[in-house]
Amino acid sequence: ITGSQLMGRPIKISFAPARPGDQWPPRSKNVTGGKAGNAEKGVKAMSQKPPDCKKLFIGNVSFEIDDDGIFKFFGNVDAEVKEVRWLSHKDTGDFKGCGFVEFWTTEACEKGATLNGKTLLGRPIRIDWTD
């Protein structure tokens, strides 16, 4: 393949040896990233919580999700959801796999935040504070 053309540009492929300490296949199937919080579990750390926060950002959401699924997911920790707002592409209207969940109380929002990294419809949900 090296030297052939792709869309008018030459392709160059070279071997990249494993870095010291890397293991293949990976031992964990957890989400990776973050330096604090649940880093030992491989869950990305949440940002600092704004005062009186009642809204969470949710990302890496399955395209099969609906409002009822979110209400049930957060209901598992007694976090009563007030409203769900999904993000979609402005031109095509396609779901982007993320959105915002608003809760009735800050306590419910804190309970909902404990689900960061938990699996919903086969995908680990990323949760963060927002205002």
PDB file of C-alpha atoms in Angstrom:
ATOM      1  CA  ILE A   1       0.000   0.000   0.000  1.00  0.00           C
ATOM      2  CA  THR A   2       2.885   2.357   0.726  1.00  0.00           C
ATOM      3  CA  GLY A   3       3.426   4.616  -2.253  1.00  0.00           C
ATOM      4  CA  SER A   4      -0.072   4.138  -3.685  1.00  0.00           C
ATOM      5  CA  GLN A   5      -2.471   7.055  -4.013  1.00  0.00           C
ATOM      6  CA  LEU A   6      -5.592   7.830  -2.015  1.00  0.00           C
ATOM      7  CA  MET A   7      -7.678  10.744  -3.224  1.00  0.00           C
ATOM      8  CA  GLY A   8      -4.681  12.046  -5.140  1.00  0.00           C
ATOM      9  CA  ARG A   9      -2.301  11.902  -2.181  1.00  0.00           C
ATOM     10  CA  PRO A  10       0.496   9.390  -1.605  1.00  0.00           C
ATOM     11  CA  ILE A  11       0.115   6.913   1.250  1.00  0.00           C
ATOM     12  CA  LYS A  12       3.008   6.215   3.613  1.00  0.00           C
ATOM     13  CA  ILE A  13       2.727   3.384   6.121  1.00  0.00           C
ATOM     14  CA  SER A  14       5.381   2.577   8.674  1.00  0.00           C
ATOM     15  CA  PHE A  15       5.549   0.126  11.557  1.00  0.00           C
ATOM     16  CA  ALA A  16       5.002   1.546  15.050  1.00  0.00           C
ATOM     17  CA  PRO A  17       6.279  -0.733  17.828  1.00  0.00           C
ATOM     18  CA  ALA A  18       4.365  -0.942  21.093  1.00  0.00           C
ATOM     19  CA  ARG A  19       5.310   1.478  23.837  1.00  0.00           C
ATOM     20  CA  PRO A  20       6.895  -0.024  26.955  1.00  0.00           C
ATOM     21  CA  GLY A  21       4.148  -1.194  29.304  1.00  0.00           C
ATOM     22  CA  ASP A  22       1.390  -1.370  26.667  1.00  0.00           C
ATOM     23  CA  GLN A  23      -0.673  -4.541  26.625  1.00  0.00           C
ATOM     24  CA  TRP A  24      -2.772  -5.875  23.762  1.00  0.00           C
ATOM     25  CA  PRO A  25      -5.606  -6.526  24.011  1.00  0.00           C
ATOM     26  CA  PRO A  26      -6.357  -3.961  26.750  1.00  0.00           C
ATOM     27  CA  ARG A  27      -7.315  -5.423  30.120  1.00  0.00           C
ATOM     28  CA  SER A  28     -10.180  -3.029  30.783  1.00  0.00           C
ATOM     29  CA  LYS A  29     -13.210  -2.080  28.719  1.00  0.00           C
ATOM     30  CA  ASN A  30     -13.889   1.044  30.814  1.00  0.00           C
ATOM     31  CA  VAL A  31     -13.955   4.567  29.455  1.00  0.00           C
ATOM     32  CA  THR A  32     -10.491   6.078  29.657  1.00  0.00           C
ATOM     33  CA  GLY A  33      -9.339   9.561  30.474  1.00  0.00           C
ATOM     34  CA  GLY A  34      -9.339  11.966  33.367  1.00  0.00           C
ATOM     35  CA  LYS A  35      -6.772  12.457  36.079  1.00  0.00           C
ATOM     36  CA  ALA A  36      -8.916  12.657  39.210  1.00  0.00           C
ATOM     37  CA  GLY A  37     -12.094  11.354  40.719  1.00  0.00           C
ATOM     38  CA  ASN A  38     -12.712   7.886  39.326  1.00  0.00           C
ATOM     39  CA  ALA A  39      -9.459   7.730  37.340  1.00  0.00           C
ATOM     40  CA  GLU A  40      -8.594   4.388  38.873  1.00  0.00           C
ATOM     41  CA  LYS A  41     -11.746   2.984  37.268  1.00  0.00           C
ATOM     42  CA  GLY A  42     -10.989   4.621  33.923  1.00  0.00           C
ATOM     43  CA  VAL A  43     -13.926   7.051  34.192  1.00  0.00           C
ATOM     44  CA  LYS A  44     -13.282  10.640  33.141  1.00  0.00           C
ATOM     45  CA  ALA A  45     -13.368  13.062  36.077  1.00  0.00           C
ATOM     46  CA  MET A  46     -16.202  15.571  36.219  1.00  0.00           C
ATOM     47  CA  SER A  47     -15.560  19.322  36.233  1.00  0.00           C
ATOM     48  CA  GLN A  48     -16.170  21.473  39.300  1.00  0.00           C
ATOM     49  CA  LYS A  49     -19.835  21.609  40.281  1.00  0.00           C
ATOM     50  CA  PRO A  50     -21.450  25.048  39.824  1.00  0.00           C
ATOM     51  CA  PRO A  51     -23.433  26.373  42.805  1.00  0.00           C
ATOM     52  CA  ASP A  52     -27.123  25.300  42.878  1.00  0.00           C
ATOM     53  CA  CYS A  53     -26.577  23.067  39.827  1.00  0.00           C
ATOM     54  CA  LYS A  54     -29.722  21.323  38.567  1.00  0.00           C
ATOM     55  CA  LYS A  55     -28.547  20.311  35.090  1.00  0.00           C
ATOM     56  CA  LEU A  56     -26.144  17.664  33.764  1.00  0.00           C
ATOM     57  CA  PHE A  57     -24.537  17.120  30.379  1.00  0.00           C
ATOM     58  CA  ILE A  58     -24.745  13.494  29.223  1.00  0.00           C
ATOM     59  CA  GLY A  59     -22.533  12.159  26.448  1.00  0.00           C
ATOM     60  CA  ASN A  60     -21.746   8.888  24.660  1.00  0.00           C
ATOM     61  CA  VAL A  61     -25.455   8.130  24.659  1.00  0.00           C
ATOM     62  CA  SER A  62     -26.738   5.277  22.488  1.00  0.00           C
ATOM     63  CA  PHE A  63     -28.676   6.308  19.394  1.00  0.00           C
ATOM     64  CA  GLU A  64     -31.422   3.923  20.600  1.00  0.00           C
ATOM     65  CA  ILE A  65     -32.193   6.072  23.677  1.00  0.00           C
ATOM     66  CA  ASP A  66     -35.460   7.902  24.300  1.00  0.00           C
ATOM     67  CA  ASP A  67     -36.776  10.156  27.067  1.00  0.00           C
ATOM     68  CA  ASP A  68     -38.310   7.240  28.981  1.00  0.00           C
ATOM     69  CA  GLY A  69     -34.962   5.448  29.017  1.00  0.00           C
ATOM     70  CA  ILE A  70     -33.291   8.487  30.593  1.00  0.00           C
ATOM     71  CA  PHE A  71     -36.083   8.882  33.162  1.00  0.00           C
ATOM     72  CA  LYS A  72     -35.664   5.218  34.174  1.00  0.00           C
ATOM     73  CA  PHE A  73     -31.853   5.392  34.187  1.00  0.00           C
ATOM     74  CA  PHE A  74     -31.782   8.319  36.612  1.00  0.00           C
ATOM     75  CA  GLY A  75     -34.764   6.922  38.512  1.00  0.00           C
ATOM     76  CA  ASN A  76     -32.520   4.033  39.603  1.00  0.00           C
ATOM     77  CA  VAL A  77     -30.805   6.458  42.022  1.00  0.00           C
ATOM     78  CA  ASP A  78     -34.005   8.374  42.922  1.00  0.00           C
ATOM     79  CA  ALA A  79     -33.015  11.377  40.799  1.00  0.00           C
ATOM     80  CA  GLU A  80     -36.296  12.810  39.521  1.00  0.00           C
ATOM     81  CA  VAL A  81     -35.823  14.268  36.026  1.00  0.00           C
ATOM     82  CA  LYS A  82     -37.633  17.479  35.104  1.00  0.00           C
ATOM     83  CA  GLU A  83     -36.652  17.742  31.432  1.00  0.00           C
ATOM     84  CA  VAL A  84     -34.411  16.123  28.804  1.00  0.00           C
ATOM     85  CA  ARG A  85     -33.028  18.114  25.863  1.00  0.00           C
ATOM     86  CA  TRP A  86     -31.233  16.211  23.089  1.00  0.00           C
ATOM     87  CA  LEU A  87     -28.642  17.789  20.795  1.00  0.00           C
ATOM     88  CA  SER A  88     -29.043  17.316  17.068  1.00  0.00           C
ATOM     89  CA  HIS A  89     -27.167  18.405  13.944  1.00  0.00           C
ATOM     90  CA  LYS A  90     -28.508  21.774  12.810  1.00  0.00           C
ATOM     91  CA  ASP A  91     -28.670  20.845   9.110  1.00  0.00           C
ATOM     92  CA  THR A  92     -29.669  17.184   9.113  1.00  0.00           C
ATOM     93  CA  GLY A  93     -31.480  16.947  12.451  1.00  0.00           C
ATOM     94  CA  ASP A  94     -29.537  13.766  13.284  1.00  0.00           C
ATOM     95  CA  PHE A  95     -29.099  12.986  16.985  1.00  0.00           C
ATOM     96  CA  LYS A  96     -25.549  13.755  18.167  1.00  0.00           C
ATOM     97  CA  GLY A  97     -25.437  11.181  20.983  1.00  0.00           C
ATOM     98  CA  CYS A  98     -25.547  13.728  23.793  1.00  0.00           C
ATOM     99  CA  GLY A  99     -27.850  16.116  25.576  1.00  0.00           C
ATOM    100  CA  PHE A 100     -28.803  17.809  28.816  1.00  0.00           C
ATOM    101  CA  VAL A 101     -30.860  16.495  31.723  1.00  0.00           C
ATOM    102  CA  GLU A 102     -32.493  18.944  34.130  1.00  0.00           C
ATOM    103  CA  PHE A 103     -33.583  17.858  37.608  1.00  0.00           C
ATOM    104  CA  TRP A 104     -36.116  19.299  40.039  1.00  0.00           C
ATOM    105  CA  THR A 105     -33.578  19.748  42.871  1.00  0.00           C
ATOM    106  CA  THR A 106     -29.829  20.066  43.337  1.00  0.00           C
ATOM    107  CA  GLU A 107     -29.951  16.909  45.478  1.00  0.00           C
ATOM    108  CA  ALA A 108     -31.472  14.963  42.582  1.00  0.00           C
ATOM    109  CA  CYS A 109     -28.779  16.375  40.291  1.00  0.00           C
ATOM    110  CA  GLU A 110     -26.050  15.179  42.677  1.00  0.00           C
ATOM    111  CA  LYS A 111     -27.616  11.700  42.768  1.00  0.00           C
ATOM    112  CA  GLY A 112     -27.737  11.649  38.969  1.00  0.00           C
ATOM    113  CA  ALA A 113     -24.059  12.624  38.774  1.00  0.00           C
ATOM    114  CA  THR A 114     -23.132   9.427  40.623  1.00  0.00           C
ATOM    115  CA  LEU A 115     -24.026   7.519  37.435  1.00  0.00           C
ATOM    116  CA  ASN A 116     -21.005   8.921  35.556  1.00  0.00           C
ATOM    117  CA  GLY A 117     -19.381   6.006  33.712  1.00  0.00           C
ATOM    118  CA  LYS A 118     -22.282   3.601  34.280  1.00  0.00           C
ATOM    119  CA  THR A 119     -23.558   1.614  31.304  1.00  0.00           C
ATOM    120  CA  LEU A 120     -26.802   2.567  29.549  1.00  0.00           C
ATOM    121  CA  LEU A 121     -27.890   0.544  26.509  1.00  0.00           C
ATOM    122  CA  GLY A 122     -24.425  -0.983  26.256  1.00  0.00           C
ATOM    123  CA  ARG A 123     -22.471   2.286  26.388  1.00  0.00           C
ATOM    124  CA  PRO A 124     -20.670   3.963  29.305  1.00  0.00           C
ATOM    125  CA  ILE A 125     -22.384   7.302  29.844  1.00  0.00           C
ATOM    126  CA  ARG A 126     -20.227  10.393  30.346  1.00  0.00           C
ATOM    127  CA  ILE A 127     -21.794  12.878  32.751  1.00  0.00           C
ATOM    128  CA  ASP A 128     -20.632  16.374  33.689  1.00  0.00           C
ATOM    129  CA  TRP A 129     -22.009  19.395  35.495  1.00  0.00           C
ATOM    130  CA  THR A 130     -23.436  22.289  33.510  1.00  0.00           C
ATOM    131  CA  ASP A 131     -25.389  25.423  34.277  1.00  0.00           C
TER     132      ASP A 131
END
